[in-house]
Amino acid sequence: MTAEQSQATGLPVEQLRDTINTLMHTVTALLEGELTLDVLETALNSHDELRGQLTALSLDTSTLAALQRIEQFITLQAGHYYQTASADFDEQQNSRFLTLFARQLLALDGIGPATARQLFQLGVFTPKHFFALPPKEVAQLDLPAATLARLIPLHAQATPLERFSETS
């Protein structure tokens, strides 16, 4: 490792470069159709590591937006993987997968692991997608009545401006 350090963070430049290269490699693999759990986990972990390393810097809005788009892409790929592979997961694997890849949904008040699992099974992988659904579609989701009773008011809390920005 070189002794070269980022003056702003004190982090070795090579460490940042390695993290960026890992993220770039795994995202490229996903783009090329290499949809495996190992690639998904490596992509998300390298994204999180890079975000952590860059947090020491004052992230500008364009950098933060780029990292959010990358996380969104990884989550969407993980959701598609989940729809095909979750039938083979045991309960522990299911829980671990959702903890990693449904974290954006789990961050919403009123969505726990069971609801996140149900939403993933229905193809709703992110808050962006959830809030982009028209209210009528939310009410018609194939979910238990108690789950819908929590999700409909949550969905209604999004302002029209938020709905517009989620779909654009």
Short mmCIF file of N, CA and C in Angstrom, two decimals:
data_model
loop_
_atom_site.label_atom_id
_atom_site.label_comp_id
_atom_site.label_asym_id
_atom_site.label_seq_id
_atom_site.Cartn_x
_atom_site.Cartn_y
_atom_site.Cartn_z
N MET A 1 0.83 -1.17 0.00
CA MET A 1 0.00 0.00 0.00
C MET A 1 0.88 1.24 0.00
N THR A 2 0.47 2.22 -0.77
CA THR A 2 1.28 3.43 -0.81
C THR A 2 1.04 4.26 0.43
N ALA A 3 1.97 5.15 0.68
CA ALA A 3 1.82 6.04 1.83
C ALA A 3 0.97 7.24 1.48
N GLU A 4 0.57 7.33 0.19
CA GLU A 4 -0.24 8.47 -0.25
C GLU A 4 -1.58 8.47 0.48
N GLN A 5 -1.93 9.60 1.04
CA GLN A 5 -3.17 9.72 1.81
C GLN A 5 -4.02 10.83 1.21
N SER A 6 -5.32 10.67 1.33
CA SER A 6 -6.20 11.76 0.96
C SER A 6 -6.06 12.81 2.06
N GLN A 7 -5.68 14.02 1.68
CA GLN A 7 -5.48 15.06 2.69
C GLN A 7 -6.77 15.40 3.42
N ALA A 8 -7.90 15.26 2.74
CA ALA A 8 -9.17 15.63 3.37
C ALA A 8 -9.61 14.61 4.40
N THR A 9 -9.31 13.32 4.18
CA THR A 9 -9.84 12.29 5.06
C THR A 9 -8.79 11.54 5.85
N GLY A 10 -7.55 11.57 5.40
CA GLY A 10 -6.53 10.76 6.04
C GLY A 10 -6.58 9.32 5.58
N LEU A 11 -7.53 8.96 4.69
CA LEU A 11 -7.63 7.60 4.17
C LEU A 11 -6.60 7.40 3.07
N PRO A 12 -6.02 6.24 3.01
CA PRO A 12 -5.13 5.96 1.90
C PRO A 12 -5.90 6.02 0.58
N VAL A 13 -5.33 6.72 -0.39
CA VAL A 13 -5.98 6.85 -1.69
C VAL A 13 -6.18 5.47 -2.30
N GLU A 14 -5.23 4.58 -2.09
CA GLU A 14 -5.34 3.23 -2.65
C GLU A 14 -6.56 2.49 -2.09
N GLN A 15 -6.86 2.72 -0.82
CA GLN A 15 -8.03 2.09 -0.20
C GLN A 15 -9.30 2.57 -0.89
N LEU A 16 -9.41 3.86 -1.13
CA LEU A 16 -10.57 4.40 -1.84
C LEU A 16 -10.65 3.81 -3.26
N ARG A 17 -9.51 3.77 -3.93
CA ARG A 17 -9.44 3.24 -5.29
C ARG A 17 -9.88 1.78 -5.31
N ASP A 18 -9.42 0.98 -4.36
CA ASP A 18 -9.80 -0.44 -4.30
C ASP A 18 -11.30 -0.61 -4.09
N THR A 19 -11.87 0.20 -3.22
CA THR A 19 -13.30 0.11 -2.95
C THR A 19 -14.10 0.50 -4.19
N ILE A 20 -13.68 1.56 -4.86
CA ILE A 20 -14.36 1.98 -6.10
C ILE A 20 -14.25 0.89 -7.16
N ASN A 21 -13.08 0.29 -7.29
CA ASN A 21 -12.89 -0.77 -8.29
C ASN A 21 -13.76 -1.99 -7.99
N THR A 22 -13.88 -2.35 -6.73
CA THR A 22 -14.72 -3.49 -6.35
C THR A 22 -16.17 -3.19 -6.69
N LEU A 23 -16.62 -2.00 -6.33
CA LEU A 23 -17.99 -1.62 -6.63
C LEU A 23 -18.22 -1.61 -8.14
N MET A 24 -17.31 -1.02 -8.87
CA MET A 24 -17.44 -0.95 -10.33
C MET A 24 -17.49 -2.35 -10.94
N HIS A 25 -16.63 -3.24 -10.45
CA HIS A 25 -16.59 -4.61 -10.97
C HIS A 25 -17.91 -5.34 -10.70
N THR A 26 -18.45 -5.23 -9.49
CA THR A 26 -19.67 -5.96 -9.17
C THR A 26 -20.89 -5.36 -9.87
N VAL A 27 -20.95 -4.05 -9.99
CA VAL A 27 -22.07 -3.43 -10.71
C VAL A 27 -22.01 -3.82 -12.19
N THR A 28 -20.81 -3.86 -12.75
CA THR A 28 -20.65 -4.32 -14.14
C THR A 28 -21.12 -5.76 -14.28
N ALA A 29 -20.76 -6.60 -13.33
CA ALA A 29 -21.20 -8.00 -13.36
C ALA A 29 -22.73 -8.08 -13.33
N LEU A 30 -23.36 -7.26 -12.50
CA LEU A 30 -24.83 -7.24 -12.45
C LEU A 30 -25.42 -6.77 -13.78
N LEU A 31 -24.83 -5.74 -14.35
CA LEU A 31 -25.30 -5.23 -15.65
C LEU A 31 -25.17 -6.29 -16.74
N GLU A 32 -24.17 -7.13 -16.62
CA GLU A 32 -23.94 -8.17 -17.61
C GLU A 32 -24.72 -9.45 -17.32
N GLY A 33 -25.59 -9.40 -16.31
CA GLY A 33 -26.47 -10.53 -16.03
C GLY A 33 -25.96 -11.54 -15.03
N GLU A 34 -24.86 -11.26 -14.36
CA GLU A 34 -24.32 -12.19 -13.36
C GLU A 34 -25.04 -11.94 -12.02
N LEU A 35 -26.24 -12.47 -11.94
CA LEU A 35 -27.10 -12.21 -10.79
C LEU A 35 -27.00 -13.37 -9.80
N THR A 36 -26.01 -13.26 -8.89
CA THR A 36 -25.84 -14.27 -7.85
C THR A 36 -25.85 -13.57 -6.50
N LEU A 37 -26.11 -14.33 -5.48
CA LEU A 37 -26.13 -13.76 -4.14
C LEU A 37 -24.76 -13.20 -3.75
N ASP A 38 -23.70 -13.89 -4.12
CA ASP A 38 -22.35 -13.39 -3.80
C ASP A 38 -22.07 -12.05 -4.46
N VAL A 39 -22.44 -11.91 -5.72
CA VAL A 39 -22.21 -10.65 -6.43
C VAL A 39 -23.06 -9.54 -5.81
N LEU A 40 -24.31 -9.85 -5.50
CA LEU A 40 -25.19 -8.85 -4.88
C LEU A 40 -24.64 -8.38 -3.53
N GLU A 41 -24.21 -9.33 -2.71
CA GLU A 41 -23.66 -8.97 -1.40
C GLU A 41 -22.38 -8.16 -1.53
N THR A 42 -21.51 -8.55 -2.44
CA THR A 42 -20.26 -7.82 -2.64
C THR A 42 -20.56 -6.40 -3.14
N ALA A 43 -21.51 -6.28 -4.05
CA ALA A 43 -21.88 -4.95 -4.56
C ALA A 43 -22.41 -4.07 -3.44
N LEU A 44 -23.32 -4.60 -2.63
CA LEU A 44 -23.89 -3.78 -1.55
C LEU A 44 -22.84 -3.45 -0.50
N ASN A 45 -22.00 -4.42 -0.14
CA ASN A 45 -20.96 -4.17 0.86
C ASN A 45 -19.95 -3.15 0.37
N SER A 46 -19.56 -3.23 -0.90
CA SER A 46 -18.59 -2.25 -1.41
C SER A 46 -19.25 -0.87 -1.53
N HIS A 47 -20.53 -0.83 -1.87
CA HIS A 47 -21.25 0.45 -1.88
C HIS A 47 -21.23 1.07 -0.49
N ASP A 48 -21.57 0.26 0.52
CA ASP A 48 -21.62 0.76 1.89
C ASP A 48 -20.24 1.20 2.37
N GLU A 49 -19.21 0.44 1.99
CA GLU A 49 -17.84 0.80 2.38
C GLU A 49 -17.44 2.13 1.74
N LEU A 50 -17.74 2.28 0.46
CA LEU A 50 -17.40 3.53 -0.22
C LEU A 50 -18.16 4.71 0.39
N ARG A 51 -19.43 4.51 0.66
CA ARG A 51 -20.21 5.58 1.28
C ARG A 51 -19.62 5.97 2.63
N GLY A 52 -19.22 4.96 3.39
CA GLY A 52 -18.59 5.23 4.68
C GLY A 52 -17.29 5.99 4.54
N GLN A 53 -16.49 5.59 3.56
CA GLN A 53 -15.21 6.28 3.35
C GLN A 53 -15.44 7.72 2.90
N LEU A 54 -16.44 7.93 2.07
CA LEU A 54 -16.69 9.28 1.55
C LEU A 54 -17.46 10.16 2.54
N THR A 55 -18.05 9.55 3.55
CA THR A 55 -18.77 10.33 4.55
C THR A 55 -17.84 11.29 5.28
N ALA A 56 -16.58 10.89 5.39
CA ALA A 56 -15.60 11.78 6.04
C ALA A 56 -15.41 13.06 5.24
N LEU A 57 -15.68 12.97 3.95
CA LEU A 57 -15.65 14.17 3.11
C LEU A 57 -17.02 14.82 3.18
N SER A 58 -17.11 16.04 2.83
CA SER A 58 -18.42 16.67 2.72
C SER A 58 -18.99 16.26 1.37
N LEU A 59 -19.88 15.27 1.41
CA LEU A 59 -20.45 14.77 0.17
C LEU A 59 -21.28 15.86 -0.50
N ASP A 60 -20.98 16.13 -1.76
CA ASP A 60 -21.82 17.07 -2.48
C ASP A 60 -23.06 16.33 -2.96
N THR A 61 -24.04 17.07 -3.39
CA THR A 61 -25.32 16.45 -3.75
C THR A 61 -25.18 15.50 -4.93
N SER A 62 -24.30 15.79 -5.87
CA SER A 62 -24.16 14.90 -7.02
C SER A 62 -23.54 13.56 -6.61
N THR A 63 -22.58 13.58 -5.70
CA THR A 63 -21.98 12.34 -5.23
C THR A 63 -22.99 11.52 -4.44
N LEU A 64 -23.72 12.18 -3.57
CA LEU A 64 -24.75 11.50 -2.79
C LEU A 64 -25.82 10.92 -3.70
N ALA A 65 -26.24 11.67 -4.71
CA ALA A 65 -27.26 11.19 -5.65
C ALA A 65 -26.74 9.98 -6.43
N ALA A 66 -25.48 10.01 -6.83
CA ALA A 66 -24.90 8.87 -7.56
C ALA A 66 -24.86 7.62 -6.68
N LEU A 67 -24.47 7.79 -5.43
CA LEU A 67 -24.45 6.64 -4.51
C LEU A 67 -25.85 6.11 -4.27
N GLN A 68 -26.84 6.99 -4.18
CA GLN A 68 -28.22 6.55 -3.99
C GLN A 68 -28.72 5.78 -5.21
N ARG A 69 -28.36 6.24 -6.41
CA ARG A 69 -28.76 5.52 -7.63
C ARG A 69 -28.10 4.15 -7.70
N ILE A 70 -26.85 4.06 -7.29
CA ILE A 70 -26.17 2.77 -7.28
C ILE A 70 -26.85 1.83 -6.29
N GLU A 71 -27.16 2.32 -5.10
CA GLU A 71 -27.85 1.48 -4.12
C GLU A 71 -29.21 1.05 -4.64
N GLN A 72 -29.92 1.95 -5.29
CA GLN A 72 -31.22 1.65 -5.87
C GLN A 72 -31.08 0.52 -6.90
N PHE A 73 -30.07 0.62 -7.76
CA PHE A 73 -29.84 -0.42 -8.77
C PHE A 73 -29.56 -1.77 -8.12
N ILE A 74 -28.69 -1.79 -7.13
CA ILE A 74 -28.36 -3.04 -6.44
C ILE A 74 -29.61 -3.63 -5.79
N THR A 75 -30.41 -2.79 -5.16
CA THR A 75 -31.63 -3.26 -4.50
C THR A 75 -32.61 -3.84 -5.51
N LEU A 76 -32.77 -3.18 -6.65
CA LEU A 76 -33.67 -3.70 -7.69
C LEU A 76 -33.18 -5.06 -8.21
N GLN A 77 -31.88 -5.18 -8.43
CA GLN A 77 -31.34 -6.46 -8.88
C GLN A 77 -31.55 -7.53 -7.81
N ALA A 78 -31.35 -7.17 -6.55
CA ALA A 78 -31.56 -8.12 -5.46
C ALA A 78 -33.02 -8.53 -5.39
N GLY A 79 -33.93 -7.60 -5.62
CA GLY A 79 -35.35 -7.92 -5.61
C GLY A 79 -35.71 -8.93 -6.68
N HIS A 80 -35.17 -8.73 -7.86
CA HIS A 80 -35.44 -9.69 -8.95
C HIS A 80 -34.85 -11.06 -8.62
N TYR A 81 -33.67 -11.06 -8.03
CA TYR A 81 -33.06 -12.31 -7.60
C TYR A 81 -33.95 -13.00 -6.55
N TYR A 82 -34.44 -12.21 -5.60
CA TYR A 82 -35.28 -12.75 -4.52
C TYR A 82 -36.52 -13.44 -5.08
N GLN A 83 -37.11 -12.83 -6.10
CA GLN A 83 -38.34 -13.40 -6.65
C GLN A 83 -38.11 -14.78 -7.25
N THR A 84 -36.92 -15.04 -7.75
CA THR A 84 -36.64 -16.35 -8.33
C THR A 84 -36.00 -17.32 -7.35
N ALA A 85 -35.29 -16.83 -6.36
CA ALA A 85 -34.50 -17.72 -5.50
C ALA A 85 -35.08 -17.92 -4.10
N SER A 86 -36.00 -17.08 -3.67
CA SER A 86 -36.43 -17.13 -2.26
C SER A 86 -37.14 -18.43 -1.91
N ALA A 87 -37.71 -19.11 -2.87
CA ALA A 87 -38.37 -20.39 -2.58
C ALA A 87 -37.38 -21.41 -2.03
N ASP A 88 -36.11 -21.24 -2.38
CA ASP A 88 -35.06 -22.16 -1.91
C ASP A 88 -34.40 -21.71 -0.62
N PHE A 89 -34.78 -20.54 -0.11
CA PHE A 89 -34.19 -20.00 1.12
C PHE A 89 -34.83 -20.65 2.33
N ASP A 90 -34.00 -20.93 3.34
CA ASP A 90 -34.59 -21.29 4.62
C ASP A 90 -34.90 -19.98 5.36
N GLU A 91 -35.49 -20.08 6.52
CA GLU A 91 -35.93 -18.88 7.24
C GLU A 91 -34.76 -17.96 7.58
N GLN A 92 -33.64 -18.53 7.96
CA GLN A 92 -32.45 -17.73 8.30
C GLN A 92 -31.92 -16.99 7.07
N GLN A 93 -31.85 -17.67 5.94
CA GLN A 93 -31.39 -17.04 4.70
C GLN A 93 -32.35 -15.93 4.27
N ASN A 94 -33.64 -16.19 4.41
CA ASN A 94 -34.65 -15.21 4.06
C ASN A 94 -34.48 -13.95 4.91
N SER A 95 -34.33 -14.15 6.19
CA SER A 95 -34.18 -13.03 7.12
C SER A 95 -32.91 -12.23 6.81
N ARG A 96 -31.82 -12.91 6.58
CA ARG A 96 -30.55 -12.25 6.27
C ARG A 96 -30.66 -11.46 4.97
N PHE A 97 -31.26 -12.07 3.95
CA PHE A 97 -31.41 -11.39 2.67
C PHE A 97 -32.22 -10.11 2.82
N LEU A 98 -33.35 -10.20 3.50
CA LEU A 98 -34.20 -9.02 3.67
C LEU A 98 -33.54 -7.95 4.53
N THR A 99 -32.78 -8.36 5.52
CA THR A 99 -32.05 -7.38 6.34
C THR A 99 -31.07 -6.59 5.47
N LEU A 100 -30.41 -7.27 4.56
CA LEU A 100 -29.45 -6.61 3.68
C LEU A 100 -30.13 -5.76 2.60
N PHE A 101 -31.05 -6.36 1.88
CA PHE A 101 -31.53 -5.74 0.65
C PHE A 101 -32.88 -5.04 0.76
N ALA A 102 -33.62 -5.26 1.83
CA ALA A 102 -34.89 -4.56 2.00
C ALA A 102 -34.77 -3.43 3.01
N ARG A 103 -33.55 -3.04 3.32
CA ARG A 103 -33.33 -2.05 4.38
C ARG A 103 -34.00 -0.72 4.09
N GLN A 104 -34.14 -0.35 2.82
CA GLN A 104 -34.82 0.91 2.50
C GLN A 104 -36.30 0.81 2.88
N LEU A 105 -36.92 -0.32 2.58
CA LEU A 105 -38.32 -0.51 2.97
C LEU A 105 -38.44 -0.62 4.49
N LEU A 106 -37.51 -1.35 5.10
CA LEU A 106 -37.55 -1.53 6.55
C LEU A 106 -37.36 -0.22 7.31
N ALA A 107 -36.78 0.76 6.66
CA ALA A 107 -36.59 2.07 7.30
C ALA A 107 -37.89 2.87 7.38
N LEU A 108 -38.90 2.44 6.64
CA LEU A 108 -40.18 3.14 6.69
C LEU A 108 -40.96 2.70 7.92
N ASP A 109 -41.54 3.67 8.60
CA ASP A 109 -42.36 3.39 9.78
C ASP A 109 -43.56 2.54 9.36
N GLY A 110 -43.73 1.40 10.00
CA GLY A 110 -44.86 0.53 9.70
C GLY A 110 -44.52 -0.66 8.81
N ILE A 111 -43.27 -0.71 8.32
CA ILE A 111 -42.86 -1.85 7.50
C ILE A 111 -41.80 -2.63 8.26
N GLY A 112 -42.17 -3.84 8.62
CA GLY A 112 -41.24 -4.74 9.29
C GLY A 112 -40.81 -5.84 8.34
N PRO A 113 -40.09 -6.82 8.85
CA PRO A 113 -39.59 -7.90 7.99
C PRO A 113 -40.69 -8.67 7.24
N ALA A 114 -41.79 -8.96 7.90
CA ALA A 114 -42.85 -9.72 7.23
C ALA A 114 -43.46 -8.92 6.07
N THR A 115 -43.69 -7.64 6.29
CA THR A 115 -44.25 -6.80 5.23
C THR A 115 -43.24 -6.60 4.11
N ALA A 116 -41.97 -6.41 4.47
CA ALA A 116 -40.93 -6.26 3.45
C ALA A 116 -40.86 -7.53 2.59
N ARG A 117 -40.97 -8.68 3.21
CA ARG A 117 -40.96 -9.94 2.46
C ARG A 117 -42.14 -10.00 1.50
N GLN A 118 -43.31 -9.62 1.99
CA GLN A 118 -44.50 -9.63 1.13
C GLN A 118 -44.35 -8.66 -0.04
N LEU A 119 -43.82 -7.48 0.25
CA LEU A 119 -43.63 -6.49 -0.82
C LEU A 119 -42.60 -6.98 -1.83
N PHE A 120 -41.51 -7.57 -1.37
CA PHE A 120 -40.50 -8.11 -2.29
C PHE A 120 -41.13 -9.19 -3.17
N GLN A 121 -41.95 -10.04 -2.59
CA GLN A 121 -42.60 -11.09 -3.37
C GLN A 121 -43.52 -10.50 -4.45
N LEU A 122 -44.07 -9.33 -4.18
CA LEU A 122 -44.96 -8.66 -5.14
C LEU A 122 -44.21 -7.77 -6.12
N GLY A 123 -42.89 -7.66 -5.96
CA GLY A 123 -42.10 -6.86 -6.89
C GLY A 123 -41.93 -5.41 -6.47
N VAL A 124 -42.24 -5.10 -5.22
CA VAL A 124 -42.03 -3.75 -4.69
C VAL A 124 -40.80 -3.82 -3.80
N PHE A 125 -39.68 -3.28 -4.32
CA PHE A 125 -38.40 -3.46 -3.65
C PHE A 125 -37.89 -2.23 -2.92
N THR A 126 -38.44 -1.07 -3.23
CA THR A 126 -37.92 0.19 -2.67
C THR A 126 -39.06 1.13 -2.29
N PRO A 127 -38.78 2.06 -1.39
CA PRO A 127 -39.78 3.09 -1.09
C PRO A 127 -40.16 3.87 -2.35
N LYS A 128 -39.19 4.11 -3.21
CA LYS A 128 -39.47 4.84 -4.45
C LYS A 128 -40.57 4.15 -5.24
N HIS A 129 -40.46 2.85 -5.38
CA HIS A 129 -41.48 2.10 -6.10
C HIS A 129 -42.81 2.10 -5.34
N PHE A 130 -42.74 1.89 -4.05
CA PHE A 130 -43.96 1.88 -3.23
C PHE A 130 -44.72 3.19 -3.36
N PHE A 131 -44.03 4.30 -3.20
CA PHE A 131 -44.70 5.60 -3.25
C PHE A 131 -45.11 6.01 -4.66
N ALA A 132 -44.52 5.37 -5.67
CA ALA A 132 -44.90 5.67 -7.05
C ALA A 132 -46.20 4.96 -7.45
N LEU A 133 -46.59 3.95 -6.68
CA LEU A 133 -47.84 3.25 -7.00
C LEU A 133 -49.03 4.18 -6.80
N PRO A 134 -49.98 4.15 -7.71
CA PRO A 134 -51.21 4.91 -7.48
C PRO A 134 -51.93 4.35 -6.25
N PRO A 135 -52.62 5.19 -5.50
CA PRO A 135 -53.33 4.72 -4.29
C PRO A 135 -54.24 3.51 -4.55
N LYS A 136 -54.87 3.50 -5.71
CA LYS A 136 -55.77 2.39 -6.03
C LYS A 136 -55.00 1.06 -6.12
N GLU A 137 -53.79 1.12 -6.69
CA GLU A 137 -52.97 -0.09 -6.79
C GLU A 137 -52.50 -0.57 -5.42
N VAL A 138 -52.18 0.36 -4.54
CA VAL A 138 -51.76 -0.02 -3.18
C VAL A 138 -52.91 -0.76 -2.50
N ALA A 139 -54.11 -0.24 -2.63
CA ALA A 139 -55.28 -0.86 -2.00
C ALA A 139 -55.57 -2.24 -2.58
N GLN A 140 -55.10 -2.50 -3.81
CA GLN A 140 -55.37 -3.79 -4.47
C GLN A 140 -54.20 -4.77 -4.37
N LEU A 141 -53.15 -4.40 -3.66
CA LEU A 141 -52.03 -5.33 -3.50
C LEU A 141 -52.52 -6.59 -2.79
N ASP A 142 -52.01 -7.73 -3.21
CA ASP A 142 -52.40 -9.01 -2.64
C ASP A 142 -51.68 -9.21 -1.30
N LEU A 143 -52.21 -8.50 -0.29
CA LEU A 143 -51.63 -8.52 1.05
C LEU A 143 -52.74 -8.75 2.07
N PRO A 144 -52.37 -9.26 3.25
CA PRO A 144 -53.37 -9.41 4.31
C PRO A 144 -54.00 -8.06 4.67
N ALA A 145 -55.25 -8.10 5.10
CA ALA A 145 -55.99 -6.87 5.43
C ALA A 145 -55.25 -6.03 6.46
N ALA A 146 -54.65 -6.65 7.46
CA ALA A 146 -53.94 -5.90 8.51
C ALA A 146 -52.73 -5.17 7.93
N THR A 147 -52.06 -5.80 6.97
CA THR A 147 -50.91 -5.16 6.33
C THR A 147 -51.37 -3.97 5.50
N LEU A 148 -52.42 -4.15 4.72
CA LEU A 148 -52.96 -3.05 3.92
C LEU A 148 -53.42 -1.90 4.82
N ALA A 149 -53.96 -2.24 5.98
CA ALA A 149 -54.43 -1.20 6.90
C ALA A 149 -53.26 -0.32 7.38
N ARG A 150 -52.05 -0.87 7.42
CA ARG A 150 -50.87 -0.08 7.77
C ARG A 150 -50.29 0.65 6.56
N LEU A 151 -50.30 -0.02 5.41
CA LEU A 151 -49.63 0.54 4.24
C LEU A 151 -50.42 1.67 3.56
N ILE A 152 -51.73 1.58 3.55
CA ILE A 152 -52.52 2.62 2.86
C ILE A 152 -52.30 3.99 3.49
N PRO A 153 -52.39 4.13 4.82
CA PRO A 153 -52.10 5.45 5.42
C PRO A 153 -50.65 5.89 5.22
N LEU A 154 -49.71 4.95 5.28
CA LEU A 154 -48.31 5.27 5.04
C LEU A 154 -48.14 5.83 3.63
N HIS A 155 -48.74 5.18 2.68
CA HIS A 155 -48.66 5.61 1.28
C HIS A 155 -49.31 6.98 1.11
N ALA A 156 -50.40 7.21 1.81
CA ALA A 156 -51.13 8.49 1.69
C ALA A 156 -50.34 9.66 2.26
N GLN A 157 -49.34 9.39 3.11
CA GLN A 157 -48.55 10.45 3.70
C GLN A 157 -47.64 11.13 2.69
N ALA A 158 -47.34 10.46 1.59
CA ALA A 158 -46.46 11.05 0.57
C ALA A 158 -47.20 12.20 -0.10
N THR A 159 -46.53 13.32 -0.21
CA THR A 159 -47.14 14.48 -0.85
C THR A 159 -47.15 14.28 -2.36
N PRO A 160 -48.02 14.99 -3.10
CA PRO A 160 -48.00 14.88 -4.56
C PRO A 160 -46.63 15.20 -5.15
N LEU A 161 -45.90 16.15 -4.56
CA LEU A 161 -44.57 16.49 -5.05
C LEU A 161 -43.62 15.29 -4.89
N GLU A 162 -43.70 14.59 -3.74
CA GLU A 162 -42.88 13.41 -3.54
C GLU A 162 -43.23 12.33 -4.55
N ARG A 163 -44.52 12.14 -4.81
CA ARG A 163 -44.95 11.14 -5.79
C ARG A 163 -44.39 11.48 -7.16
N PHE A 164 -44.43 12.77 -7.53
CA PHE A 164 -43.92 13.18 -8.83
C PHE A 164 -42.42 12.93 -8.91
N SER A 165 -41.69 13.29 -7.88
CA SER A 165 -40.23 13.13 -7.91
C SER A 165 -39.84 11.66 -7.89
N GLU A 166 -40.67 10.81 -7.33
CA GLU A 166 -40.36 9.38 -7.28
C GLU A 166 -40.49 8.75 -8.67
N THR A 167 -41.37 9.28 -9.51
CA THR A 167 -41.60 8.68 -10.81
C THR A 167 -40.78 9.34 -11.90
N SER A 168 -40.18 10.47 -11.62
CA SER A 168 -39.42 11.15 -12.67
C SER A 168 -37.95 10.83 -12.62
#
